[in-house]
């Protein structure tokens, strides 16, 4: 059967969905392996696709015409390209009306990045809450995803946004469970390194993104670690490695960054100890919150300039004696 025949035959199914899908193409001689959650005997491929479109979890189908086997998949070849392989006489179609991964608890994703990667051919998913289940426990939970900044796919790890001009007075809320990312509105919550390391093991995140802005200085610190060996060393350090990584060459400044720190990477780190110039972090911070506690600072001749995400000592590209705060001042950490 030729592809043109399928295209004509499937025309009734080419309905533009809310996600913006408007085309349907077959992949003859291929199938997506290991993601069929339901298998049916259906006499034609049209019926298989119709079954998929009526099933919320269904992202794509595999169909074997000789035996009328219809497999409904909960992923697409975009999100699982390593499992999309040749298979004699099989046909593979993506559901043109598929929901976004993470859009419901019956279709959880592994991460925000997987959701963004799976949106190929769709309108970009909006920023907001999505369902994930990194451990595949069957007990999904909600997290916040930034789907637009620097290509999107960022998972929010920590956030403090001030509602008034007072410095936060509450205690640090320590959590050893990354499922508590669902409490991202808690401005005092911080995920400990062991939980962050487990999340990395499960989702494979390999970038960090630091953002902060304070009205009193008018400056924004906004950098993402690079996808290179230097950037990966930063991620390893902040998820448990004890070797402090070099700063220069390990990150990129995003367009809104106008910070002093981001343009002076050679002076970062270690409270002025000259044995480790130009590095991320502070050599005395070996505890499980070093990803938030003075991850970036520069000791100048007169003072230290910090970024600090600890709720009791929030600083953004400023000296540690700069204590004026304003409504809307924000600190965030993301991973991707």
GROMACS .gro file of N, CA, C and O in nm, residues 196-245:
model
  200
  196UNK      N    1   1.803   1.577   4.473
  196UNK     CA    2   1.831   1.636   4.343
  196UNK      C    3   1.914   1.539   4.258
  196UNK      O    4   1.893   1.526   4.137
  197UNK      N    5   2.008   1.470   4.322
  197UNK     CA    6   2.089   1.371   4.251
  197UNK      C    7   2.004   1.255   4.201
  197UNK      O    8   2.025   1.203   4.090
  198UNK      N    9   1.906   1.213   4.281
  198UNK     CA   10   1.818   1.105   4.237
  198UNK      C   11   1.734   1.150   4.118
  198UNK      O   12   1.715   1.074   4.022
  199UNK      N   13   1.685   1.274   4.123
  199UNK     CA   14   1.609   1.326   4.010
  199UNK      C   15   1.694   1.328   3.884
  199UNK      O   16   1.648   1.295   3.775
  200UNK      N   17   1.820   1.364   3.898
  200UNK     CA   18   1.909   1.365   3.782
  200UNK      C   19   1.930   1.224   3.728
  200UNK      O   20   1.932   1.201   3.607
  201UNK      N   21   1.947   1.127   3.817
  201UNK     CA   22   1.965   0.989   3.773
  201UNK      C   23   1.844   0.938   3.694
  201UNK      O   24   1.858   0.867   3.594
  202UNK      N   25   1.725   0.979   3.736
  202UNK     CA   26   1.603   0.931   3.672
  202UNK      C   27   1.571   1.004   3.543
  202UNK      O   28   1.523   0.945   3.447
  203UNK      N   29   1.594   1.134   3.540
  203UNK     CA   30   1.554   1.215   3.425
  203UNK      C   31   1.668   1.252   3.333
  203UNK      O   32   1.646   1.295   3.219
  204UNK      N   33   1.793   1.240   3.383
  204UNK     CA   34   1.908   1.272   3.300
  204UNK      C   35   1.931   1.420   3.278
  204UNK      O   36   1.997   1.458   3.180
  205UNK      N   37   1.881   1.506   3.366
  205UNK     CA   38   1.903   1.649   3.342
  205UNK      C   39   2.052   1.681   3.344
  205UNK      O   40   2.130   1.621   3.419
  206UNK      N   41   2.094   1.772   3.258
  206UNK     CA   42   2.237   1.805   3.246
  206UNK      C   43   2.263   1.955   3.235
  206UNK      O   44   2.369   1.997   3.191
  207UNK      N   45   2.165   2.034   3.279
  207UNK     CA   46   2.184   2.180   3.283
  207UNK      C   47   2.118   2.237   3.408
  207UNK      O   48   2.015   2.185   3.455
  208UNK      N   49   2.174   2.346   3.458
  208UNK     CA   50   2.115   2.428   3.563
  208UNK      C   51   2.091   2.567   3.506
  208UNK      O   52   2.166   2.613   3.419
  209UNK      N   53   1.989   2.633   3.557
  209UNK     CA   54   1.966   2.773   3.517
  209UNK      C   55   1.934   2.854   3.642
  209UNK      O   56   1.838   2.826   3.714
  210UNK      N   57   2.018   2.954   3.667
  210UNK     CA   58   2.000   3.044   3.781
  210UNK      C   59   1.940   3.176   3.732
  210UNK      O   60   1.988   3.234   3.634
  211UNK      N   61   1.838   3.221   3.804
  211UNK     CA   62   1.777   3.351   3.773
  211UNK      C   63   1.750   3.425   3.903
  211UNK      O   64   1.698   3.368   4.001
  212UNK      N   65   1.784   3.553   3.906
  212UNK     CA   66   1.738   3.640   4.014
  212UNK      C   67   1.733   3.784   3.965
  212UNK      O   68   1.804   3.823   3.873
  213UNK      N   69   1.644   3.860   4.028
  213UNK     CA   70   1.630   4.003   3.995
  213UNK      C   71   1.585   4.077   4.119
  213UNK      O   72   1.494   4.032   4.190
  214UNK      N   73   1.649   4.190   4.145
  214UNK     CA   74   1.607   4.277   4.254
  214UNK      C   75   1.584   4.418   4.201
  214UNK      O   76   1.666   4.471   4.126
  215UNK      N   77   1.476   4.476   4.247
  215UNK     CA   78   1.440   4.610   4.201
  215UNK      C   79   1.541   4.714   4.246
  215UNK      O   80   1.576   4.807   4.172
  216UNK      N   81   1.595   4.702   4.368
  216UNK     CA   82   1.681   4.806   4.424
  216UNK      C   83   1.809   4.822   4.344
  216UNK      O   84   1.861   4.934   4.329
  217UNK      N   85   1.862   4.712   4.290
  217UNK     CA   86   1.982   4.723   4.207
  217UNK      C   87   1.945   4.742   4.060
  217UNK      O   88   2.025   4.795   3.982
  218UNK      N   89   1.827   4.694   4.022
  218UNK     CA   90   1.784   4.701   3.882
  218UNK      C   91   1.854   4.601   3.793
  218UNK      O   92   1.837   4.603   3.671
  219UNK      N   93   1.933   4.510   3.852
  219UNK     CA   94   2.008   4.415   3.771
  219UNK      C   95   1.946   4.275   3.777
  219UNK      O   96   1.878   4.240   3.874
  220UNK      N   97   1.976   4.198   3.673
  220UNK     CA   98   1.929   4.060   3.662
  220UNK      C   99   2.048   3.968   3.642
  220UNK      O  100   2.132   3.993   3.555
  221UNK      N  101   2.055   3.865   3.723
  221UNK     CA  102   2.152   3.758   3.701
  221UNK      C  103   2.076   3.642   3.639
  221UNK      O  104   1.979   3.591   3.697
  222UNK      N  105   2.118   3.599   3.519
  222UNK     CA  106   2.044   3.494   3.449
  222UNK      C  107   2.140   3.417   3.359
  222UNK      O  108   2.178   3.464   3.252
  223UNK      N  109   2.182   3.300   3.405
  223UNK     CA  110   2.275   3.218   3.328
  223UNK      C  111   2.229   3.073   3.327
  223UNK      O  112   2.159   3.028   3.419
  224UNK      N  113   2.267   3.002   3.223
  224UNK     CA  114   2.244   2.859   3.215
  224UNK      C  115   2.377   2.789   3.192
  224UNK      O  116   2.462   2.839   3.118
  225UNK      N  117   2.398   2.678   3.259
  225UNK     CA  118   2.521   2.604   3.238
  225UNK      C  119   2.524   2.550   3.095
  225UNK      O  120   2.421   2.518   3.036
  226UNK      N  121   2.643   2.542   3.041
  226UNK     CA  122   2.660   2.504   2.900
  226UNK      C  123   2.654   2.353   2.882
  226UNK      O  124   2.682   2.276   2.974
  227UNK      N  125   2.617   2.313   2.760
  227UNK     CA  126   2.620   2.172   2.724
  227UNK      C  127   2.759   2.137   2.671
  227UNK      O  128   2.778   2.111   2.552
  228UNK      N  129   2.854   2.144   2.760
  228UNK     CA  130   2.992   2.107   2.727
  228UNK      C  131   3.053   2.044   2.853
  228UNK      O  132   2.988   2.041   2.959
  229UNK      N  133   3.174   1.989   2.845
  229UNK     CA  134   3.232   1.924   2.964
  229UNK      C  135   3.238   2.015   3.087
  229UNK      O  136   3.214   1.969   3.199
  230UNK      N  137   3.269   2.143   3.066
  230UNK     CA  138   3.277   2.236   3.179
  230UNK      C  139   3.140   2.255   3.245
  230UNK      O  140   3.128   2.258   3.367
  231UNK      N  141   3.036   2.268   3.163
  231UNK     CA  142   2.901   2.283   3.216
  231UNK      C  143   2.854   2.159   3.288
  231UNK      O  144   2.786   2.167   3.393
  232UNK      N  145   2.887   2.041   3.236
  232UNK     CA  146   2.847   1.916   3.301
  232UNK      C  147   2.917   1.900   3.436
  232UNK      O  148   2.859   1.843   3.529
  233UNK      N  149   3.040   1.950   3.449
  233UNK     CA  150   3.108   1.945   3.578
  233UNK      C  151   3.035   2.028   3.683
  233UNK      O  152   3.033   1.992   3.801
  234UNK      N  153   2.975   2.139   3.641
  234UNK     CA  154   2.897   2.221   3.734
  234UNK      C  155   2.778   2.142   3.786
  234UNK      O  156   2.748   2.141   3.906
  235UNK      N  157   2.706   2.075   3.695
  235UNK     CA  158   2.591   1.995   3.735
  235UNK      C  159   2.634   1.883   3.831
  235UNK      O  160   2.568   1.857   3.932
  236UNK      N  161   2.745   1.819   3.801
  236UNK     CA  162   2.794   1.711   3.888
  236UNK      C  163   2.827   1.764   4.028
  236UNK      O  164   2.798   1.699   4.129
  237UNK      N  165   2.891   1.882   4.032
  237UNK     CA  166   2.928   1.939   4.161
  237UNK      C  167   2.805   1.968   4.247
  237UNK      O  168   2.801   1.935   4.366
  238UNK      N  169   2.704   2.027   4.186
  238UNK     CA  170   2.587   2.066   4.264
  238UNK      C  171   2.489   1.951   4.288
  238UNK      O  172   2.387   1.970   4.353
  239UNK      N  173   2.520   1.832   4.236
  239UNK     CA  174   2.441   1.714   4.270
  239UNK      C  175   2.524   1.610   4.344
  239UNK      O  176   2.487   1.493   4.348
  240UNK      N  177   2.636   1.652   4.402
  240UNK     CA  178   2.707   1.564   4.492
  240UNK      C  179   2.856   1.551   4.474
  240UNK      O  180   2.926   1.508   4.567
  241UNK      N  181   2.911   1.586   4.359
  241UNK     CA  182   3.055   1.578   4.339
  241UNK      C  183   3.126   1.679   4.431
  241UNK      O  184   3.076   1.788   4.452
  242UNK      N  185   3.243   1.642   4.483
  242UNK     CA  186   3.311   1.731   4.577
  242UNK      C  187   3.414   1.822   4.512
  242UNK      O  188   3.472   1.908   4.579
  243UNK      N  189   3.439   1.806   4.385
  243UNK     CA  190   3.540   1.888   4.316
  243UNK      C  191   3.476   2.012   4.256
  243UNK      O  192   3.388   2.004   4.170
  244UNK      N  193   3.520   2.130   4.304
  244UNK     CA  194   3.461   2.254   4.256
  244UNK      C  195   3.501   2.281   4.110
  244UNK      O  196   3.620   2.279   4.076
  245UNK      N  197   3.403   2.310   4.024
  245UNK     CA  198   3.432   2.328   3.881
  245UNK      C  199   3.470   2.471   3.846
  245UNK      O  200   3.431   2.567   3.914
   0.00000   0.00000   0.00000
